[in-house]
Short mmCIF file of C-alpha atoms in Angstrom, two decimals:
data_model
loop_
_atom_site.label_atom_id
_atom_site.label_comp_id
_atom_site.label_asym_id
_atom_site.label_seq_id
_atom_site.Cartn_x
_atom_site.Cartn_y
_atom_site.Cartn_z
CA PHE A 3 2.23 -5.06 59.82
CA LEU A 4 -0.41 -6.95 58.96
CA ALA A 5 0.63 -10.66 58.12
CA PHE A 6 -3.15 -11.74 56.66
CA TRP A 7 -6.50 -9.09 56.18
CA GLU A 8 -7.01 -6.55 58.44
CA ARG A 9 -10.31 -7.41 59.49
CA MET A 10 -9.28 -11.78 60.16
CA GLU A 11 -11.09 -12.72 63.38
CA MET A 12 -9.65 -15.74 63.78
CA GLY A 13 -5.93 -16.69 65.61
CA ILE A 14 -2.39 -17.53 64.27
CA VAL A 15 0.14 -19.19 64.65
CA VAL A 16 4.06 -18.42 64.49
CA ALA A 17 6.95 -19.74 64.24
CA VAL A 18 10.19 -18.10 63.95
CA GLY A 19 13.74 -19.54 62.77
CA GLY A 20 16.68 -18.95 60.44
CA CYS A 21 16.22 -20.66 57.59
CA GLU A 22 18.88 -18.95 55.09
CA GLY A 23 21.70 -19.90 57.74
CA ALA A 24 22.69 -15.80 57.33
CA GLY A 25 22.61 -14.66 60.47
CA ARG A 26 18.53 -13.23 60.17
CA ASP A 27 15.81 -15.18 61.26
CA GLU A 28 12.16 -15.60 59.51
CA ILE A 29 8.77 -15.68 60.48
CA VAL A 30 5.96 -17.74 59.73
CA TRP A 31 3.01 -17.22 60.48
CA GLY A 32 -0.25 -19.59 59.64
CA THR A 33 -4.12 -19.23 60.06
CA MET A 34 -6.03 -20.78 63.23
CA ALA A 35 -9.70 -23.20 62.92
CA GLY A 36 -12.15 -20.25 60.99
CA THR A 37 -10.74 -19.87 57.56
CA ALA A 38 -9.15 -20.70 54.50
CA PRO A 39 -5.44 -22.55 55.64
CA SER A 40 -2.96 -20.03 54.77
CA LEU A 41 0.82 -19.99 55.33
CA LYS A 42 2.94 -16.60 54.81
CA VAL A 43 7.18 -16.68 55.96
CA PHE A 44 8.41 -13.16 56.21
CA SER A 45 12.00 -11.35 56.43
CA GLY A 46 12.44 -9.72 59.89
CA SER A 47 11.98 -6.84 58.77
CA GLY A 48 8.87 -7.62 57.65
CA ALA A 49 9.11 -8.05 53.89
CA LEU A 50 6.58 -10.75 52.45
CA LEU A 51 8.41 -13.74 51.28
CA LYS A 52 6.78 -16.62 50.54
CA THR A 53 2.89 -18.02 50.79
CA ILE A 54 1.16 -20.84 50.13
CA ARG A 55 -1.67 -23.14 51.26
CA PRO A 56 -0.40 -25.70 52.33
CA PHE A 57 -3.61 -27.97 52.71
CA GLU A 58 -7.23 -28.44 50.50
CA ALA A 59 -9.13 -25.44 49.88
CA SER A 60 -11.68 -26.18 51.95
CA TYR A 61 -9.80 -27.36 55.09
CA THR A 62 -11.10 -25.03 57.52
CA GLY A 63 -9.32 -26.24 60.96
CA GLY A 64 -6.58 -24.91 61.36
CA MET A 65 -2.66 -25.78 62.29
CA ARG A 66 0.09 -25.50 63.53
CA VAL A 67 4.17 -24.79 62.41
CA ALA A 68 7.77 -24.59 62.91
CA ILE A 69 10.60 -23.50 61.80
CA LEU A 70 14.12 -26.47 61.28
CA PRO A 71 16.55 -23.43 61.56
CA SER A 72 19.76 -24.02 59.04
CA HIS A 73 22.15 -25.76 59.93
CA GLY A 74 26.39 -25.82 58.10
CA ALA A 75 25.15 -25.86 54.27
CA ASP A 76 22.06 -26.97 55.07
CA LEU A 77 19.00 -24.10 54.58
CA GLY A 78 15.98 -25.17 56.78
CA LYS A 79 12.70 -26.32 56.34
CA VAL A 80 8.92 -24.80 57.27
CA ILE A 81 6.94 -27.51 59.57
CA VAL A 82 3.08 -27.34 59.69
CA GLY A 83 0.70 -30.20 61.48
CA SER A 84 -2.40 -30.12 60.35
CA GLY A 85 -5.34 -28.84 63.14
CA VAL A 86 -8.58 -30.21 63.81
CA GLY A 87 -11.15 -32.39 61.87
CA ARG A 88 -9.23 -33.84 59.30
CA GLU A 89 -6.48 -37.17 59.05
CA SER A 90 -3.97 -35.74 61.09
CA GLU A 91 -0.79 -34.77 58.99
CA VAL A 92 2.56 -33.63 58.95
CA ARG A 93 4.02 -31.47 56.04
CA VAL A 94 7.18 -30.67 55.50
CA PHE A 95 8.59 -27.89 52.69
CA THR A 96 11.59 -27.09 51.58
CA TRP A 97 13.37 -23.37 51.88
CA PRO A 98 13.47 -21.32 49.86
CA THR A 99 11.29 -22.97 47.19
CA MET A 100 7.97 -24.33 49.55
CA ALA A 101 8.28 -27.22 47.42
CA GLN A 102 6.37 -29.72 50.02
CA GLU A 103 9.71 -32.87 50.94
CA SER A 104 7.70 -35.23 52.87
CA SER A 105 3.83 -36.05 54.43
CA TRP A 106 2.87 -38.57 56.82
CA SER A 107 -0.13 -39.17 59.05
CA PRO A 108 2.62 -40.00 63.00
CA PHE A 109 -1.02 -40.92 64.58
CA GLY A 110 -2.83 -42.94 62.17
CA LYS A 111 -5.57 -41.52 59.36
CA THR A 112 -8.24 -41.75 61.92
CA PHE A 113 -6.45 -39.62 64.43
CA GLY A 114 -7.93 -36.36 62.94
CA ASN A 115 -7.44 -33.82 66.91
CA GLY A 116 -4.52 -32.16 65.33
CA VAL A 117 -0.47 -32.66 65.69
CA PRO A 118 1.31 -29.42 67.23
CA VAL A 119 5.15 -29.37 66.05
CA ALA A 120 8.54 -28.33 66.88
CA ALA A 121 11.89 -29.51 65.25
CA ALA A 122 16.44 -29.14 65.52
CA TRP A 123 19.76 -30.20 65.32
CA SER A 124 19.70 -32.60 67.90
CA ASP A 125 23.27 -33.98 68.57
CA LEU A 126 22.42 -36.57 70.22
CA TYR A 127 21.01 -38.20 67.47
CA ALA A 128 23.67 -36.32 64.75
CA GLN A 129 20.23 -34.98 62.62
CA PRO A 130 18.06 -32.37 62.25
CA VAL A 131 14.72 -34.11 64.24
CA LEU A 132 11.01 -32.65 64.13
CA VAL A 133 8.61 -33.30 67.94
CA ILE A 134 5.27 -33.41 67.02
CA GLY A 135 2.14 -34.43 69.93
CA ASN A 136 -0.96 -35.52 69.97
CA GLY A 137 -3.40 -32.22 70.49
CA ALA A 138 -6.80 -32.50 72.27
CA GLY A 139 -8.62 -36.33 73.09
CA TYR A 140 -6.04 -38.38 73.69
CA LYS A 141 -3.09 -38.84 77.21
CA PRO A 142 -0.15 -36.59 75.92
CA LYS A 143 1.92 -38.40 73.78
CA ILE A 144 5.51 -36.92 72.05
CA GLN A 145 7.74 -38.86 69.15
CA VAL A 146 10.82 -37.26 68.84
CA TYR A 147 11.00 -38.18 64.38
CA GLY A 148 14.12 -38.15 63.02
CA LEU A 149 13.85 -36.44 58.92
CA THR A 150 17.12 -37.83 57.88
CA THR A 151 16.33 -41.72 58.74
CA LYS A 152 12.84 -41.04 58.69
CA THR A 153 12.08 -43.11 61.23
CA ILE A 154 11.00 -42.00 64.83
CA LEU A 155 13.72 -42.12 67.56
CA ALA A 156 12.04 -41.51 70.77
CA SER A 157 8.45 -41.78 72.27
CA TRP A 158 6.64 -41.42 75.41
CA SER A 159 3.93 -39.81 77.05
CA ALA A 160 4.59 -36.71 78.58
CA PHE A 161 2.94 -36.56 82.00
CA ASP A 162 1.07 -39.36 83.56
CA TYR A 163 -2.86 -38.81 84.58
CA LYS A 164 -5.49 -38.79 81.91
CA ASN A 165 -5.49 -35.29 81.26
CA LEU A 166 -7.24 -35.12 77.33
CA SER A 167 -6.49 -31.43 76.97
CA GLY A 168 -3.65 -31.26 74.69
CA ILE A 169 0.13 -30.73 74.72
CA ALA A 170 1.81 -27.50 72.85
CA ILE A 171 5.32 -28.50 72.83
CA ALA A 172 9.11 -26.76 71.81
CA VAL A 173 12.09 -28.04 71.28
CA ARG A 174 15.49 -26.74 71.87
CA ASN A 175 19.17 -28.77 70.31
CA ASP A 176 18.49 -31.91 72.47
CA ILE A 177 15.75 -29.97 75.47
CA VAL A 178 12.41 -30.59 74.42
CA GLY A 179 9.79 -29.10 76.13
CA ALA A 180 6.05 -30.29 77.04
CA VAL A 181 3.81 -27.43 78.29
CA LEU A 182 -0.01 -28.63 79.51
CA GLY A 183 -2.16 -25.17 80.89
CA THR A 184 0.17 -23.99 83.57
CA ILE A 185 2.65 -27.76 83.93
CA VAL A 186 5.72 -28.14 82.20
CA ARG A 187 7.76 -30.73 81.65
CA THR A 188 11.28 -30.81 80.06
CA LYS A 189 14.05 -34.66 78.98
CA VAL A 190 16.67 -34.66 77.68
#
């Protein structure tokens, strides 16, 4: 199925996870740089469930997306990190209404190089966590943010050297992975 229009030439970002808690995954698609921000949520079978504009229509710097899967009685959340060219910002949307629950600038209002995002339930911290990284132009840094306590639970440099090309991140339970080029580092 086509998530966006047939002749779309910009890239997309994708996340998969179970928002409903019914044993089925949803698929979140977001636009990358070069077009107005659009985020769509599809069922695993390809049915369009929701469409939102997570940032102002004039912003064309793209986004990063993640799904915090449902846990127990809590439904999942859709998380969006801004791309380049605007204040770095993370926005959390509740499922299924897609109402904005919270928003903050993890690296300060002057940082504008994008915010990679990942999310999971953490047994270590006994709460849902959002794992964020910083975009290109800065020493690769990772923060683990507690979505219940609204605090930074952990923070570290992903790599020791001065590669400023940005990182991609992933999280599964209490294991955080960071990727810089072809080098993968994990931390439990």
